[in-house]
Short mmCIF file of C-alpha atoms and ligand atoms in Angstrom, two decimals:
data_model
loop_
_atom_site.label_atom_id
_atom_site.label_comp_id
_atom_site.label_asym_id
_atom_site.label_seq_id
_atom_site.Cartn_x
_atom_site.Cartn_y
_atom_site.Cartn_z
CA UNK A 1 -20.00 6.39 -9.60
CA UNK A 2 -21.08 3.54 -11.12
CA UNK A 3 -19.72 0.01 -9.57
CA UNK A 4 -18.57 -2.60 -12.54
CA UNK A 5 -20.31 -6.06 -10.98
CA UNK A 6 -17.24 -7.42 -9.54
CA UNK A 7 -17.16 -4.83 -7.35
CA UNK A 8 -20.73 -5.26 -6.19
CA UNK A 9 -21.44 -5.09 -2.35
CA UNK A 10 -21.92 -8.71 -0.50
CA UNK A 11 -25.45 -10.25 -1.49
CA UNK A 12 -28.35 -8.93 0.38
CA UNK A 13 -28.80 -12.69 1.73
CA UNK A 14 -26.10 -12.92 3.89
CA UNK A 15 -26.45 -12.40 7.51
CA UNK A 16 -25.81 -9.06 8.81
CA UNK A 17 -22.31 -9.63 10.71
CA UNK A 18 -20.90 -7.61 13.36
CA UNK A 19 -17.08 -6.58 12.98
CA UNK A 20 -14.38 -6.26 15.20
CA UNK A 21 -13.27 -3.01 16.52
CA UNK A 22 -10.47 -1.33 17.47
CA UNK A 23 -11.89 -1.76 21.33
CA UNK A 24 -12.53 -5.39 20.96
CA UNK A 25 -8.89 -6.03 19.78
CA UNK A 26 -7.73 -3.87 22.76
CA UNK A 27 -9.60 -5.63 24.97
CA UNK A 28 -8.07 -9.12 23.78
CA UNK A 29 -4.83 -8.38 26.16
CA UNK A 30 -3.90 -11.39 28.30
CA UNK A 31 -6.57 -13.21 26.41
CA UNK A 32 -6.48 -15.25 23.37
CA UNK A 33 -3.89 -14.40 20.83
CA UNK A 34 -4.84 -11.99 17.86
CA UNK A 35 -4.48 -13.34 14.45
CA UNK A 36 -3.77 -10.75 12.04
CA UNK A 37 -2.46 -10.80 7.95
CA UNK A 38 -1.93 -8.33 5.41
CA UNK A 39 -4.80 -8.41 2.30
CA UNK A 40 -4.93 -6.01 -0.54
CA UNK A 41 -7.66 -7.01 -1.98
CA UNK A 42 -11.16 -8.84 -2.33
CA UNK A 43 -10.43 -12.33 -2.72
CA UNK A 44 -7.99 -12.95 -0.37
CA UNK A 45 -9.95 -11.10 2.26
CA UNK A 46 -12.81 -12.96 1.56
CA UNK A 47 -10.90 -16.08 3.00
CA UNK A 48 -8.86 -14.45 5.48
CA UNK A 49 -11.94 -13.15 6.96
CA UNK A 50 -13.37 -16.22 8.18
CA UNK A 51 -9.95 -16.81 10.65
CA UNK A 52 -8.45 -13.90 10.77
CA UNK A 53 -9.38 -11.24 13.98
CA UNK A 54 -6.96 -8.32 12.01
CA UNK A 55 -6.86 -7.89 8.37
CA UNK A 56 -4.27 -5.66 7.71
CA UNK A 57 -3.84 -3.26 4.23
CA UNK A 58 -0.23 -2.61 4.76
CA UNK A 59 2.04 -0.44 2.09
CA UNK A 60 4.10 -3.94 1.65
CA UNK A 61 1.79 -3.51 -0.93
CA UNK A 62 4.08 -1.68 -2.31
CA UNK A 63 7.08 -4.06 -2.67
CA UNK A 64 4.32 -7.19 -2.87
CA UNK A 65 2.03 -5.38 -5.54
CA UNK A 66 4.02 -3.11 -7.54
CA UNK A 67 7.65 -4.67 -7.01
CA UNK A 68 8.79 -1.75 -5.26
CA UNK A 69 12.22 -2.20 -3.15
CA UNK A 70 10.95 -0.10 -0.60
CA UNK A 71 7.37 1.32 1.16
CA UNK A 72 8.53 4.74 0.71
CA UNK A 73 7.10 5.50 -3.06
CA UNK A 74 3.50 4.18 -1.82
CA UNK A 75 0.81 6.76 -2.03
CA UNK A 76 -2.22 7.51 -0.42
CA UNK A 77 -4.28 6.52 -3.15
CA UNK A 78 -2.90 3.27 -3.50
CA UNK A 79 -3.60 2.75 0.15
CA UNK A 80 -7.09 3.86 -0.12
CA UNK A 81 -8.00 1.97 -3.07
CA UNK A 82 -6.54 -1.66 -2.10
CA UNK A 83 -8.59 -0.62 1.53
CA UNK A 84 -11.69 -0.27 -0.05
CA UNK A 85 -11.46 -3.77 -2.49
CA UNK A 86 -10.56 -5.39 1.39
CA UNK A 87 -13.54 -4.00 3.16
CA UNK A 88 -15.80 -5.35 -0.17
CA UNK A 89 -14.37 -8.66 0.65
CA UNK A 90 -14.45 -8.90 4.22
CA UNK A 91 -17.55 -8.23 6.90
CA UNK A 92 -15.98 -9.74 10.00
CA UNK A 93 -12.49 -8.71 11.49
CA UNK A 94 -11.32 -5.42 11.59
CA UNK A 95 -9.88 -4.13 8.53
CA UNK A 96 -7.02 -1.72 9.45
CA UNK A 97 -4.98 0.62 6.70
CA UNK A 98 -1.63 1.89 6.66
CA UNK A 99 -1.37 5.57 6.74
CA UNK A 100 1.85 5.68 3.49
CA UNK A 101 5.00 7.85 4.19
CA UNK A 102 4.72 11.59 3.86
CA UNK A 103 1.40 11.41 4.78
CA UNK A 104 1.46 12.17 8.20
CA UNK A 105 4.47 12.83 9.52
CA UNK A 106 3.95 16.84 9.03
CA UNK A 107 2.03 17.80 11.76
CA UNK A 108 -0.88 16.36 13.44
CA UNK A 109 -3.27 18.05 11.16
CA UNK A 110 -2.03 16.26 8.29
CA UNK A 111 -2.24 13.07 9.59
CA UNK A 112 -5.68 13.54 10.86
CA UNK A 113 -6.84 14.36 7.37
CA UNK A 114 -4.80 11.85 5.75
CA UNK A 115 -6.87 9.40 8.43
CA UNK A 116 -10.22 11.03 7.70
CA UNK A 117 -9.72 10.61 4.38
CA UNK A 118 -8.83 6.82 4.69
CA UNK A 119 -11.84 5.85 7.13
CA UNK A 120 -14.35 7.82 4.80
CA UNK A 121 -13.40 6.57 1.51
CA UNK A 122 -12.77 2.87 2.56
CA UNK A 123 -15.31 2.35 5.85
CA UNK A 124 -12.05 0.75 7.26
CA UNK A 125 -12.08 0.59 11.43
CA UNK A 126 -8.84 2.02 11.54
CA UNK A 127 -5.18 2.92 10.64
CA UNK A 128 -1.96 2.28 11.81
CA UNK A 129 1.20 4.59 11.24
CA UNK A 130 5.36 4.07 12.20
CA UNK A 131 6.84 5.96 14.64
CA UNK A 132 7.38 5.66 18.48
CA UNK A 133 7.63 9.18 20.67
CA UNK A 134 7.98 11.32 18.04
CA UNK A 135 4.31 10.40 16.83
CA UNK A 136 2.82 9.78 20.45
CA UNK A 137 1.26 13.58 20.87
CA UNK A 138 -0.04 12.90 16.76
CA UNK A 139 -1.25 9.36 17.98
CA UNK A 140 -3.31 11.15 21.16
CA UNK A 141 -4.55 13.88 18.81
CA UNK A 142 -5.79 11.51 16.85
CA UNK A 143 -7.33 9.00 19.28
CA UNK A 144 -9.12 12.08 21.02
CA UNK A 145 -10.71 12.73 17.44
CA UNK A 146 -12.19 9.48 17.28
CA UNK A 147 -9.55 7.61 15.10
CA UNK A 148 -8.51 4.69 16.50
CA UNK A 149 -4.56 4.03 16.07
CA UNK A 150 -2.37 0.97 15.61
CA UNK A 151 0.97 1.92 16.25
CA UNK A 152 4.42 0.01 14.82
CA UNK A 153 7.83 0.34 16.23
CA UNK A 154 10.52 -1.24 16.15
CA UNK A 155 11.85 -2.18 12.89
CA UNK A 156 9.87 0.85 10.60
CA UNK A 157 10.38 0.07 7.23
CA UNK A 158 9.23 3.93 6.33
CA UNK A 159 12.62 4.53 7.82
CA UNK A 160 14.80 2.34 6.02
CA UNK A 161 17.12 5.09 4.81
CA UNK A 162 17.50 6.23 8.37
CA UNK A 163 18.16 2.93 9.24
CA UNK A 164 19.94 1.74 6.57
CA UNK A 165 18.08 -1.40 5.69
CA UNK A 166 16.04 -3.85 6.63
CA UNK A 167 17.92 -5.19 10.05
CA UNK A 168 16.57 -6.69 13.46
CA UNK A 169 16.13 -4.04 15.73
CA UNK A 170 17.23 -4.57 19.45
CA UNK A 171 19.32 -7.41 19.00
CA UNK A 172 22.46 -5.82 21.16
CA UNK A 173 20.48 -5.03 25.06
CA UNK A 174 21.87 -1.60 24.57
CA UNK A 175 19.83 -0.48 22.03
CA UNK A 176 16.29 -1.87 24.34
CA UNK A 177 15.61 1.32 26.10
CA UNK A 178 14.76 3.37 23.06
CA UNK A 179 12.36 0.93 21.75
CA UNK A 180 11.10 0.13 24.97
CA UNK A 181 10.33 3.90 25.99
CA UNK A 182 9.07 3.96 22.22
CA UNK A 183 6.11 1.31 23.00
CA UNK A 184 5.33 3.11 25.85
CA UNK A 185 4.79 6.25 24.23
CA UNK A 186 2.56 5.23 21.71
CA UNK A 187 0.43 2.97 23.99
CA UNK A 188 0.21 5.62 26.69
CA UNK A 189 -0.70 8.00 23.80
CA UNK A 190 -3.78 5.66 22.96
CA UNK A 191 -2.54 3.65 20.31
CA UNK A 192 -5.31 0.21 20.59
CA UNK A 193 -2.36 -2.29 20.15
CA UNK A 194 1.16 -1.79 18.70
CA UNK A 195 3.00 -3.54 16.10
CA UNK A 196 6.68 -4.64 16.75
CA UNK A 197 8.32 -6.02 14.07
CA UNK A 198 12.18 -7.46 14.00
CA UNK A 199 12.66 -6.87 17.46
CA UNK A 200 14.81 -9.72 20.12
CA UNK A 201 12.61 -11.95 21.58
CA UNK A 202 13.36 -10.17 25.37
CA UNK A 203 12.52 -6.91 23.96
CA UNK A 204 9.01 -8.51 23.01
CA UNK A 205 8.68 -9.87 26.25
CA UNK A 206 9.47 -7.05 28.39
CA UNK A 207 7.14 -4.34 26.03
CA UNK A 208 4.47 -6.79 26.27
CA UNK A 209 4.79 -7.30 30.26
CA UNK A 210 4.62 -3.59 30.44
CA UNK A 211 2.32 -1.75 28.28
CA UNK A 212 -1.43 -2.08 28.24
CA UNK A 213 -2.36 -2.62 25.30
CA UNK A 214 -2.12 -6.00 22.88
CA UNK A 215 1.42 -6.28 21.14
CA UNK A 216 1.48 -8.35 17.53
CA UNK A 217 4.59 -9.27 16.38
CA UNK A 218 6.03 -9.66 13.20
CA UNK A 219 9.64 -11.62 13.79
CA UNK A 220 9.32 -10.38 17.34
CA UNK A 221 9.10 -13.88 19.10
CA UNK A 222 5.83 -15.87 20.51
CA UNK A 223 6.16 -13.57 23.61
CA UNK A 224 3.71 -10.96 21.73
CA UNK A 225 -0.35 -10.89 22.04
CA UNK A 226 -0.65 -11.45 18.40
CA UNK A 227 0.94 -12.62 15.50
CA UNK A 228 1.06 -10.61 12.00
CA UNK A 229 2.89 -11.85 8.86
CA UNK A 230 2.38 -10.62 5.05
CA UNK A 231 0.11 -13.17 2.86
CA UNK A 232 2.41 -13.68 0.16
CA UNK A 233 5.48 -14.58 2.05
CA UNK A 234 3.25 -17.17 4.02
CA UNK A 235 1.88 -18.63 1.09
CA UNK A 236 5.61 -19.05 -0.68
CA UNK A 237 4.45 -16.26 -3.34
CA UNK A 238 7.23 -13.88 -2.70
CA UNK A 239 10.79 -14.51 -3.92
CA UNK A 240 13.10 -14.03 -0.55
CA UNK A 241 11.36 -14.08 2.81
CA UNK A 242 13.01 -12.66 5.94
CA UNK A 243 14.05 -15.29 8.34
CA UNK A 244 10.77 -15.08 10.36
CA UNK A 245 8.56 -15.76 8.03
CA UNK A 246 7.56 -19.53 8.29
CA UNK A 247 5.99 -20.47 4.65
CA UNK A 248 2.87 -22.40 4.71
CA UNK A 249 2.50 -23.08 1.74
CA UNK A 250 4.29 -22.86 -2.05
CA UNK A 251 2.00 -20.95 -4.15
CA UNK A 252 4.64 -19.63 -6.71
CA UNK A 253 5.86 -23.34 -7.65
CA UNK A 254 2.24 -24.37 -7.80
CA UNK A 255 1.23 -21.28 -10.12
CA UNK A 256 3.73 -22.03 -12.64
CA UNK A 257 2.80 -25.37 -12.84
CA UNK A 258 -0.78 -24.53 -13.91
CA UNK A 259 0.92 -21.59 -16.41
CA UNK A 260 2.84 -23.96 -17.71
CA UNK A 261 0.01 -26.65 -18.44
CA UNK A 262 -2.75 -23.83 -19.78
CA UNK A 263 0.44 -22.72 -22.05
CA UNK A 264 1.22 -26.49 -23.20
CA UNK A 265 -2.46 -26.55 -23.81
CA UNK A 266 -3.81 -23.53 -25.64
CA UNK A 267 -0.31 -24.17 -28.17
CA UNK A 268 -1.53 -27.61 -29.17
CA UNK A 269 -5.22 -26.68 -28.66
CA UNK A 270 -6.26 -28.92 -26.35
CA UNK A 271 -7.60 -26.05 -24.09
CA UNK A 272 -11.05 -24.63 -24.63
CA UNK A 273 -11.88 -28.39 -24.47
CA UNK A 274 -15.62 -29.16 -25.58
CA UNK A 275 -17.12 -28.40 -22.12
CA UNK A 276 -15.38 -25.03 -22.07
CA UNK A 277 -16.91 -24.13 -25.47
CA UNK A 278 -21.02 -21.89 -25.66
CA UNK A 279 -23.01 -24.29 -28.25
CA UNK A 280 -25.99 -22.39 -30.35
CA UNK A 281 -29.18 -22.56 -28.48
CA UNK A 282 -31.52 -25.04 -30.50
CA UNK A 283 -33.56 -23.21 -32.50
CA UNK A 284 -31.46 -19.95 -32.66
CA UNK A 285 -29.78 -20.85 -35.52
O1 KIV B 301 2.96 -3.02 5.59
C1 KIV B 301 2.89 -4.08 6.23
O2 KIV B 301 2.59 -5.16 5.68
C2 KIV B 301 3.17 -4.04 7.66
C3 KIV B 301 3.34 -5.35 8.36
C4 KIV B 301 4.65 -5.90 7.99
C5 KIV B 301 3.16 -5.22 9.82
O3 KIV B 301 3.27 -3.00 8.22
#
């Protein structure tokens, strides 16, 4: 296959660079907190990668890429081609990539050749799939096979039917000893760290007391190990943001405003100014 040249490998003069794995982010418990956001492609992994321990390719791509209302159309292909444009653009942190709905749930066998597939054809460290004790014994077949496993619990936005939308998870006490039992599961299945997203801030606190393993939250309170939020909503790209995203920034106003200028200016040709423009050569014609 033959690569066009944006999709070239990083220059042979930069340093090699060691990346993160799946046991150095494991080993991070109790330590210093784990930064991890979503990418889906080169660019923006190219920056994240320089403060960012996680880089996550997560099938928000989906909703964030392709406008979809849920994760649940996302394919494996999708997954595996936004992976590989994120490992092109990153060399340090450890790239992780969703494994998309219907693509493991089956048995154990699919999901460890829906993984294999996914760590051969993007050189990613690692995947992460949705489910608490019902995927633990797919999570330890898994890890004993030599793929390492973030888990996510919680709010699972693969479930959303079941669920029956996007809601905060564990917000009445009654509903904590599912979830809780849940993160123990996958944790004492071998799962390297464990999502929990739109869980009560208790909840967060009382999973990450107990299990062994680093716990990121996404709206699950500064109680967690880590801290995971999608790119786009933090950069004010995305049109409604939950309530726990804080926005850092307000790309989408910003973007407009330079649409809106190039427009003005290619209608009353004042863009390609002179320094934009090739001249002749002198002597070429
Ligand atoms: O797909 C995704 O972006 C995720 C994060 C929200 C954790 O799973």
């Amino acid at each position: 296959m033959s690569l066009h040249p944006s999709q070239s490998p990083p220059a042979p003069q930069q340093p090699a660079q060691k990346r993160l794995t799946a046991p150095d982010i494991r080993a991070r418990k109790g330590l210093a907190p784990i930064v991890m956001l979503t990418s889906y492609h080169a660019h923006t992994a190219r920056i994240l990668d320089q403060h960012c321990d996680v880089i996550l390719v997560g099938d928000s791509l989906g909703m964030v890429m392709h406008g979809l209302e849920t994760t649940i159309p996302v394919t494996l292909d999708m997954m595996i081609l936004q992976g590989h444009a994120v490992m092109r653009g990153s060399r340090r942190a450890l790239v992780v990539v969703d494994m998309p709905f219907g693509s493991y749930e089956v048995s154990r066998e699919q999901a460890f050749t829906t993984a294999a597939r996914i760590l051969k054809e993007t050189g990613c460290g690692a995947i992460k799939l949705e489910g608490g004790h019902r995927m633990a014994e797919t999570i330890r077949f898994l890890v004993e096979r030599g793929v390492p496993v973030m888990a996510h619990v919680g709010l699972t936005p693969q479930s959303v039917n079941a669920l029956g939308g996007f809601r905060a998870q564990g917000r009445d006490p009654a509903e904590w000893a599912p979830i809780a039992s849940d993160a123990r599961a996958v944790a004492d299945a071998g799962a390297f760290a464990v999502v929990l997203e739109a869980i009560a801030e208790p909840l967060a606190a009382q999973i990450t007391r107990e299990i062994a393993v680093p716990t990121i939250g996404i709206g699950a309170s500064p109680a967690c190990d880590g801290q995971v939020l999608v790119l786009e909503d933090m950069l004010g790209l995305s049109p409604w943001v939950p309530k726990f995203v804080k926005r850092y920034t307000s790309l989408a106003p910003a973007i407009e405003t330079a649409v809106a200028s190039y427009a003005a200016e290619v209608r009353s040709r004042r863009f390609p100014g002179p320094e934009h423009v090739y001249t002749v050569k002198k002597g070429e014609a």
